[in-house]
Coordinates of C-alpha atoms in Angstrom, one line a residue:
M1200 CA 109.5 160.6 132.9
P1201 CA 106.5 158.4 133.8
D1202 CA 103.1 160.0 134.6
W1203 CA 103.1 159.2 138.3
K1204 CA 99.4 160.3 138.8
R1205 CA 98.4 158.0 136.0
L1206 CA 100.2 155.1 137.7
E1207 CA 98.6 155.8 141.0
K1208 CA 95.2 155.8 139.3
L1209 CA 95.9 152.5 137.7
N1210 CA 96.9 151.2 141.1
G1211 CA 93.4 152.0 142.4
G1212 CA 94.5 155.3 144.0
D1213 CA 97.1 153.6 146.2
R1214 CA 100.7 154.9 146.4
I1215 CA 103.3 153.6 144.0
S1216 CA 107.0 153.2 143.9
Y1217 CA 108.5 156.1 141.9
S1218 CA 110.5 153.9 139.5
D1219 CA 110.1 153.5 135.8
P1220 CA 107.4 150.9 134.8
W1221 CA 108.8 147.6 133.5
L1222 CA 106.2 147.7 130.7
D1223 CA 104.2 150.7 129.8
T1224 CA 101.7 150.7 126.9
K1225 CA 98.2 152.1 126.4
N1226 CA 96.5 148.9 127.6
E1227 CA 99.3 147.1 129.6
V1228 CA 101.4 148.5 132.4
W1229 CA 103.7 146.6 134.8
F1230 CA 104.8 148.7 137.8
F1231 CA 105.6 148.5 141.5
A1232 CA 103.4 149.5 144.3
E1233 CA 104.9 151.6 147.2
S1234 CA 105.7 148.3 149.0
F1235 CA 107.7 147.2 145.8
Q1236 CA 105.1 144.5 145.1
L1237 CA 104.6 144.1 141.4
R1238 CA 101.3 145.2 139.9
V1239 CA 100.0 144.4 136.4
W1240 CA 97.3 146.6 134.9
S1241 CA 96.0 144.8 131.9
D1242 CA 93.2 146.0 129.6
G1243 CA 91.5 147.8 132.5
V1244 CA 92.0 145.2 135.2
L1245 CA 94.5 145.6 138.0
H1246 CA 96.2 142.2 138.9
K1247 CA 97.8 141.6 142.2
H1248 CA 99.4 138.4 143.6
E1249 CA 96.6 135.9 144.5
K1250 CA 97.5 133.7 147.4
K1251 CA 95.1 131.0 146.2
A1252 CA 97.4 130.5 143.2
D1253 CA 100.1 129.3 145.6
S1254 CA 97.8 126.7 147.1
I1255 CA 96.8 124.9 144.0
T1256 CA 98.2 121.4 144.4
A1257 CA 97.1 119.6 141.2
P1258 CA 100.0 118.3 139.2
V1259 CA 101.3 120.4 136.2
T1260 CA 100.1 118.8 132.9
E1261 CA 101.4 121.5 130.6
R1262 CA 103.5 124.6 130.6
F1263 CA 103.7 127.7 128.3
T1264 CA 106.4 130.4 128.7
L1265 CA 106.8 133.6 126.8
Y1266 CA 109.8 135.9 127.1
K1267 CA 110.5 139.6 126.5
Q1268 CA 114.2 139.0 126.7
R1269 CA 115.6 142.5 126.3
D1270 CA 113.2 143.9 129.0
T1271 CA 113.8 140.8 131.2
L1272 CA 110.1 140.0 131.4
F1273 CA 108.3 136.7 131.2
V1274 CA 104.8 135.2 131.2
D1275 CA 104.7 131.6 132.5
V1276 CA 101.6 129.5 132.6
E1277 CA 101.0 126.1 134.3
L1278 CA 97.9 124.0 133.5
R1279 CA 96.9 122.4 136.8
G1280 CA 93.7 120.3 136.7
D1281 CA 90.7 122.6 136.0
Q1282 CA 92.7 125.8 136.6
A1283 CA 95.7 127.5 135.1
V1284 CA 98.3 129.5 137.1
V1285 CA 99.6 132.6 135.4
R1286 CA 102.8 134.2 136.5
R1287 CA 103.8 137.6 135.1
G1288 CA 107.1 139.1 136.2
V1289 CA 110.7 140.1 135.9
L1290 CA 113.4 137.6 135.2
N1291 CA 115.5 137.1 138.3
G1292 CA 113.1 139.4 140.1
H1293 CA 109.5 139.7 141.3
F1294 CA 106.4 138.2 139.8
I1295 CA 102.7 137.9 140.6
S1296 CA 100.6 134.7 140.3
T1297 CA 96.9 134.7 139.3
C1298 CA 94.4 132.0 138.4
I1299 CA 92.4 131.7 135.1
A1300 CA 90.4 129.0 133.4
P1301 CA 92.3 126.8 130.9
S1302 CA 90.1 128.2 128.2
E1303 CA 91.5 131.6 128.8
V1304 CA 95.2 130.6 128.3
E1305 CA 95.4 130.8 124.6
P1306 CA 93.8 134.3 124.4
L1307 CA 96.1 135.5 127.2
L1308 CA 99.2 134.2 125.3
A1309 CA 98.0 135.8 122.1
R1310 CA 97.7 139.1 123.9
Y1311 CA 101.3 139.0 125.1
R1312 CA 102.6 138.0 121.8
T1313 CA 101.2 141.2 120.4
L1314 CA 103.0 143.1 123.1
G1315 CA 106.4 141.8 121.9
F1316 CA 106.7 138.7 124.1
R1317 CA 108.2 135.8 122.1
D1318 CA 107.4 132.1 122.4
G1319 CA 110.0 130.1 124.2
F1320 CA 110.1 126.7 125.9
P1321 CA 109.5 126.4 129.6
W1322 CA 113.1 125.2 129.9
N1323 CA 114.9 127.6 127.5
A1324 CA 114.2 131.0 126.0
T1325 CA 116.7 130.6 123.1
K1326 CA 119.1 128.0 121.8
T1327 CA 121.7 129.3 124.2
L1328 CA 119.7 130.5 127.2
A1329 CA 118.3 128.0 129.6
T1330 CA 115.6 128.8 132.2
R1331 CA 116.4 128.3 135.8
R1332 CA 113.5 127.7 138.2
E1333 CA 114.2 128.5 141.8
Y1334 CA 112.0 127.2 144.7
V1335 CA 111.9 128.1 148.4
K1336 CA 110.4 126.6 151.6
G1337 CA 110.1 129.0 154.5
D1338 CA 112.9 131.5 154.9
T1339 CA 116.0 129.3 154.5
A1340 CA 115.4 126.2 152.3
G1341 CA 116.1 126.7 148.6
W1342 CA 116.4 124.5 145.5
S1343 CA 116.9 125.3 141.8
V1344 CA 116.4 123.2 138.7
E1345 CA 117.3 123.7 135.0
V1346 CA 117.6 121.6 131.8
H1347 CA 120.6 122.0 129.5
G1348 CA 120.1 119.8 126.4
N1349 CA 119.6 116.3 127.9
V1350 CA 121.2 117.2 131.3
L1351 CA 119.1 117.9 134.4
T1352 CA 120.9 120.4 136.7
E1353 CA 119.9 120.9 140.3
E1354 CA 121.4 123.3 142.7
V1355 CA 123.6 124.6 139.8
H1356 CA 126.3 121.9 140.3
E1357 CA 124.4 118.6 140.5
K1358 CA 124.2 117.1 137.0
S1359 CA 122.0 114.2 135.9
P1360 CA 122.4 113.2 132.3
A1361 CA 119.4 111.6 130.7
P1362 CA 118.9 109.5 127.5
S1363 CA 117.2 112.5 125.8
R1364 CA 116.0 116.1 126.4
E1365 CA 112.5 114.8 126.9
A1366 CA 113.6 112.4 129.5
A1367 CA 115.6 115.2 131.3
I1368 CA 112.4 117.4 131.3
A1369 CA 110.3 114.6 132.6
L1370 CA 112.8 114.1 135.4
A1371 CA 112.8 117.8 136.2
E1372 CA 109.0 117.7 136.5
K1373 CA 109.1 114.7 138.7
R1374 CA 111.6 116.4 141.0
I1375 CA 109.5 119.6 141.1
R1376 CA 106.4 117.6 142.0
A1377 CA 108.3 116.0 144.9
R1378 CA 109.5 119.4 146.1
E1379 CA 106.0 120.9 145.9
K1380 CA 104.6 118.1 148.0
A1381 CA 107.3 118.9 150.5
G1382 CA 106.1 122.5 150.8
F1383 CA 108.3 124.3 148.2
R1384 CA 106.9 127.0 146.0
L1385 CA 108.3 128.8 142.9
Y1386 CA 110.3 131.8 144.0
R1387 CA 112.1 133.1 140.9
L1388 CA 112.7 132.5 137.2
E1389 CA 115.9 133.5 135.5
L1390 CA 117.9 132.9 132.3
V1391 CA 121.4 131.4 132.4
T1392 CA 123.8 130.5 129.6
S1393 CA 123.2 127.0 128.6
E1394 CA 125.9 124.4 128.9
H1395 CA 124.5 122.3 126.1
P1396 CA 122.5 123.3 122.9
N1397 CA 118.8 123.5 123.2
P1398 CA 116.1 123.4 120.5
E1399 CA 115.4 126.8 119.0
P1400 CA 111.9 128.0 119.9
R1401 CA 109.5 128.7 117.0
P1402 CA 106.7 131.2 116.9
A1403 CA 103.3 129.8 117.6
K1404 CA 100.7 129.5 114.8
G1405 CA 99.1 132.9 114.4
A1406 CA 101.7 134.8 116.3
P1407 CA 102.6 138.2 114.9
T1408 CA 105.3 137.9 112.2
R1409 CA 108.7 139.1 113.3
K1410 CA 110.4 141.5 110.9
L1411 CA 114.0 140.3 110.9
P1412 CA 116.8 142.8 110.2
P1413 CA 118.2 142.8 106.7
K1414 CA 121.4 140.9 106.1
K1415 CA 124.7 142.8 106.5
A1416 CA 126.0 144.8 103.6
P1417 CA 129.0 143.2 101.9
V1418 CA 132.4 144.7 102.8
A1419 CA 135.3 144.1 100.4
K1420 CA 138.3 142.3 101.9
P1421 CA 140.9 145.0 102.6
R1422 CA 144.1 145.0 100.7
D1423 CA 146.2 146.9 103.3
A1424 CA 146.0 148.3 106.8
Y1425 CA 144.4 151.5 105.7
E1426 CA 141.6 149.8 103.9
A1427 CA 141.3 147.6 106.9
V1428 CA 140.5 150.6 109.1
D1429 CA 137.8 151.7 106.6
A1430 CA 136.4 148.2 106.4
A1431 CA 136.1 148.0 110.2
I1432 CA 134.3 151.4 110.4
A1433 CA 132.0 150.3 107.6
M1434 CA 131.0 147.1 109.5
L1435 CA 130.2 149.1 112.6
K1436 CA 128.2 151.7 110.6
D1437 CA 126.3 149.0 108.9
L1438 CA 125.3 147.2 112.1
H1439 CA 124.3 150.6 113.7
E1440 CA 122.0 151.3 110.8
R1441 CA 120.6 147.9 110.1
I1442 CA 119.7 147.0 113.7
P1443 CA 118.6 150.2 115.4
T1444 CA 117.8 148.7 118.8
A1445 CA 119.7 147.4 121.8
H1446 CA 123.0 149.1 120.8
F1447 CA 124.5 152.1 119.0
V1448 CA 127.8 153.4 117.8
T1449 CA 128.2 156.9 119.4
E1450 CA 130.1 158.3 116.4
C1451 CA 127.1 157.3 114.2
L1452 CA 124.5 159.1 116.2
D1453 CA 122.7 162.2 114.9
P1454 CA 123.4 164.9 117.5
K1455 CA 119.8 166.2 117.0
T1456 CA 117.9 162.9 117.2
G1457 CA 120.3 160.5 118.8
R1458 CA 119.2 161.2 122.4
A1459 CA 116.3 158.8 122.2
R1460 CA 118.5 156.0 120.9
V1461 CA 121.0 156.5 123.7
A1462 CA 118.1 156.5 126.3
S1463 CA 116.9 153.2 124.9
V1464 CA 120.2 151.6 125.9
E1465 CA 121.9 153.7 128.5
S1466 CA 119.8 154.9 131.6
H1467 CA 122.2 157.7 132.4
T1468 CA 121.5 159.5 129.2
A1469 CA 122.4 163.1 130.1
F1470 CA 125.7 162.0 131.8
F1471 CA 126.6 159.8 128.8
L1472 CA 126.1 162.6 126.3
R1473 CA 128.1 165.1 128.3
M1474 CA 130.9 162.6 128.8
H1475 CA 131.2 161.7 125.1
K1476 CA 130.1 165.0 123.6
A1477 CA 133.1 165.2 121.3
R1478 CA 132.4 161.7 119.9
V1479 CA 128.6 162.0 119.1
G1480 CA 128.2 162.0 115.4
R1481 CA 131.9 162.2 114.8
W1482 CA 131.9 160.1 111.7
A1483 CA 129.3 162.2 109.8
K1484 CA 131.8 163.6 107.4
A1485 CA 134.5 160.9 107.7
K1486 CA 135.2 158.8 104.6
P1487 CA 137.9 156.6 103.1
R1488 CA 140.8 158.4 101.5
K1489 CA 144.3 157.8 100.4
P1490 CA 146.8 157.7 103.2
K1491 CA 149.2 160.6 103.5
K1492 CA 152.9 160.2 103.2
N1493 CA 154.4 158.5 106.3
E1494 CA 151.0 158.1 107.8
S1495 CA 150.6 154.9 109.8
S1496 CA 147.3 153.1 109.9
W1497 CA 146.8 154.4 113.5
D1498 CA 147.5 157.9 112.4
Y1499 CA 145.0 157.4 109.5
F1500 CA 142.4 156.2 111.9
A1501 CA 143.1 159.1 114.3
N1502 CA 143.0 161.8 111.6
E1503 CA 139.9 160.5 109.8
Y1504 CA 137.7 158.8 112.4
G1505 CA 139.2 159.7 115.8
S1506 CA 137.4 157.2 118.1
I1507 CA 135.0 154.3 118.4
T1508 CA 132.5 154.1 121.2
W1509 CA 130.2 151.1 120.7
I1510 CA 127.6 150.7 123.4
L1511 CA 125.4 147.6 123.9
D1512 CA 122.4 146.8 126.0
G1513 CA 123.2 144.4 128.8
A1514 CA 120.8 141.8 127.2
A1515 CA 122.9 141.8 124.1
D1516 CA 126.4 141.2 125.6
E1517 CA 126.4 137.4 125.6
G1518 CA 129.9 136.2 124.6
L1519 CA 131.5 139.6 124.6
E1520 CA 134.1 141.0 127.0
M1521 CA 132.4 144.1 128.3
F1522 CA 133.4 147.1 130.5
Y1523 CA 132.2 150.5 131.4
C1524 CA 133.7 153.3 129.3
G1525 CA 136.0 155.4 131.5
N1526 CA 135.5 153.0 134.4
V1527 CA 132.3 154.8 135.4
T1528 CA 128.6 153.8 135.5
G1529 CA 126.9 155.9 132.8
G1530 CA 129.9 155.9 130.6
G1531 CA 128.4 153.2 128.5
W1532 CA 128.5 149.3 128.6
S1533 CA 131.0 148.6 125.8
C1534 CA 133.1 145.9 124.2
L1535 CA 135.0 148.4 121.9
E1536 CA 136.2 151.8 122.9
I1537 CA 139.1 153.4 121.1
D1538 CA 140.2 156.9 121.6
S1539 CA 143.0 158.6 119.6
N1540 CA 143.0 161.4 122.2
S1541 CA 143.4 159.1 125.2
D1542 CA 144.8 160.8 128.2
Y1543 CA 145.3 157.6 130.3
S1544 CA 148.2 158.4 132.7
L1545 CA 150.7 155.7 133.6
D1546 CA 152.4 157.8 136.3
E1547 CA 150.9 155.9 139.2
Q1548 CA 151.6 152.6 137.6
V1549 CA 155.2 153.5 137.0
E1550 CA 155.6 154.7 140.6
A1551 CA 153.9 151.7 142.1
T1552 CA 156.0 149.2 140.1
G1553 CA 159.2 151.1 139.8
N1554 CA 159.2 150.0 136.1
E1555 CA 159.9 153.1 134.0
E1556 CA 159.6 151.0 130.8
L1557 CA 155.8 151.3 131.3
E1558 CA 156.1 154.9 130.1
N1559 CA 156.6 153.5 126.6
L1560 CA 152.9 152.5 126.5
F1561 CA 150.1 154.4 124.9
V1562 CA 146.8 153.1 126.2
F1563 CA 144.2 153.6 123.4
H1564 CA 141.4 151.2 124.3
G1565 CA 139.1 151.2 127.3
G1566 CA 138.6 148.4 129.8
W1567 CA 141.9 148.8 131.6
H1568 CA 140.1 148.2 134.9
Q1569 CA 138.8 144.8 133.7
D1570 CA 141.9 143.5 132.0
R1571 CA 140.2 144.2 128.7
S1572 CA 142.3 147.1 127.5
W1573 CA 144.9 147.5 124.7
A1574 CA 147.9 149.6 124.3
F1575 CA 150.7 150.4 121.8
D1576 CA 154.2 149.3 122.8
Q1577 CA 156.2 152.3 121.6
R1578 CA 159.7 150.8 122.2
V1579 CA 159.9 149.5 118.7
S1580 CA 158.2 150.7 115.5
S1581 CA 157.8 149.1 112.0
P1582 CA 159.2 150.6 108.9
T1583 CA 155.8 152.1 108.2
G1584 CA 155.5 153.7 111.7
E1585 CA 153.3 151.0 113.3
Y1586 CA 153.6 149.9 116.9
A1587 CA 152.8 146.5 118.4
V1588 CA 149.4 146.2 120.0
I1589 CA 149.5 144.5 123.4
P1590 CA 146.9 143.6 126.1
F1591 CA 146.9 146.1 129.0
S1592 CA 145.4 146.4 132.4
D1593 CA 146.1 148.7 135.3
N1594 CA 147.8 145.8 137.1
L1595 CA 150.4 145.3 134.4
Q1596 CA 153.9 145.3 135.9
E1597 CA 156.2 144.0 133.1
L1598 CA 156.2 144.6 129.4
P1599 CA 156.3 141.6 127.0
K1600 CA 159.3 140.8 124.9
R1601 CA 159.9 143.4 122.2
V1602 CA 158.4 142.5 118.8
K1603 CA 160.8 142.6 115.9
P1604 CA 159.9 145.6 113.6
E1605 CA 159.2 143.4 110.6
R1606 CA 156.7 141.3 112.6
I1607 CA 154.6 144.1 114.0
V1608 CA 150.9 143.7 112.9
P1609 CA 149.6 147.1 111.8
F1610 CA 146.8 148.7 113.9
G1611 CA 144.4 148.6 110.9
L1612 CA 144.7 144.8 110.5
W1613 CA 144.3 144.3 114.2
L1614 CA 141.2 146.5 114.3
Y1615 CA 139.6 144.8 111.3
K1616 CA 140.1 141.3 112.8
R1617 CA 138.7 142.5 116.1
V1618 CA 135.6 144.3 114.7
A1619 CA 134.8 141.3 112.4
A1620 CA 134.8 139.0 115.4
L1621 CA 132.8 141.3 117.7
T1622 CA 130.2 142.2 115.2
K1623 CA 129.6 138.6 114.4
I1624 CA 128.8 137.8 118.0
A1625 CA 126.8 141.0 118.6
E1626 CA 124.7 140.6 115.5
K1627 CA 123.6 137.1 116.7
N1628 CA 122.6 138.5 120.1
L1629 CA 120.8 141.5 118.6
R1630 CA 118.8 139.4 116.2
E1631 CA 117.6 137.3 119.1
L1632 CA 116.3 140.5 120.7
S1633 CA 114.8 142.1 117.6

């Protein structure tokens, strides 16, 4: 819990909003005053929004933008004549504007690089995330502008292709200048998925060196459905251990020390740990073994591993189909939740549809409330005791055509293919945040 008295002291003794600071280090704290106005205490100086920064009318000659993507923070600098306007704030949220001399810009940027802010471009934070700049005039007029590759986009839907990215940016600056002359001011910055590839930002000269996560451990190609289960588990364990930020696999957590890692991703820590108590650290003693006689790959998974509860930070979910575990806030933001002890009841669905065939389903994967769940169709089984895996949602009314026993894909192979695809996307996202 934050030290509220310390924050009030940093705020000059004035009352604060009792919410967690957006950034809290020894020499840099971003927090909200009681009026929910952002305050930035930086190296002994308290910064508030300066109205004079809004009145500077000189044209922008250069921009610099740093992003702290996982924490959704940014530092944006505009060089305007003999002054520089500095904006520090929350992406898609509040910011404060202050003025400094152009000679102070580089030391300021260097300071924020040491605090974990990464160099981006003013028009994109990464290759796949573009920066949307929103402007307002009075209480009603609004306008937004963004650049995706060589395409200028205004008001989200108005597209203006240009000969090059540089030309699109020049056009954006021209349009911004015209809007500013008409009385518009910057209101918000946010990141959006880019519709076209953008250049990948590079660290500035002298910026702290990023320590990239090690490459993934090799996993042998499975020879059967049982080895496929082990391989899928190995991939998840590897990613959990190699990249220890912005995600976790609940079954890999140490029950004694895992609370801090949960708290770094899931704000409802106590609720999450209570809800998933049986899953925390569940794989500690699990290991590959020979399957038992008549044991299907699902039975093998259930007997040896029991569950998968993979939780990701909201900043790391790009390209993944996400849902809340158990359909409840605090259950964890997940793209993969499998429970061998699932108690999902189909009674209400059967009663609502009048389709008793639905009773043949066993829902083993979360996300049923978002059309992102999976179930076993138990009407038919393969010679090895496997059931067909089918998509499921709580709106399902009819079962698909029965799969022939010999064409049923074993659970282990389904799991391996799915985990391989999900971890590939997630690792890319996690590396951008590391």
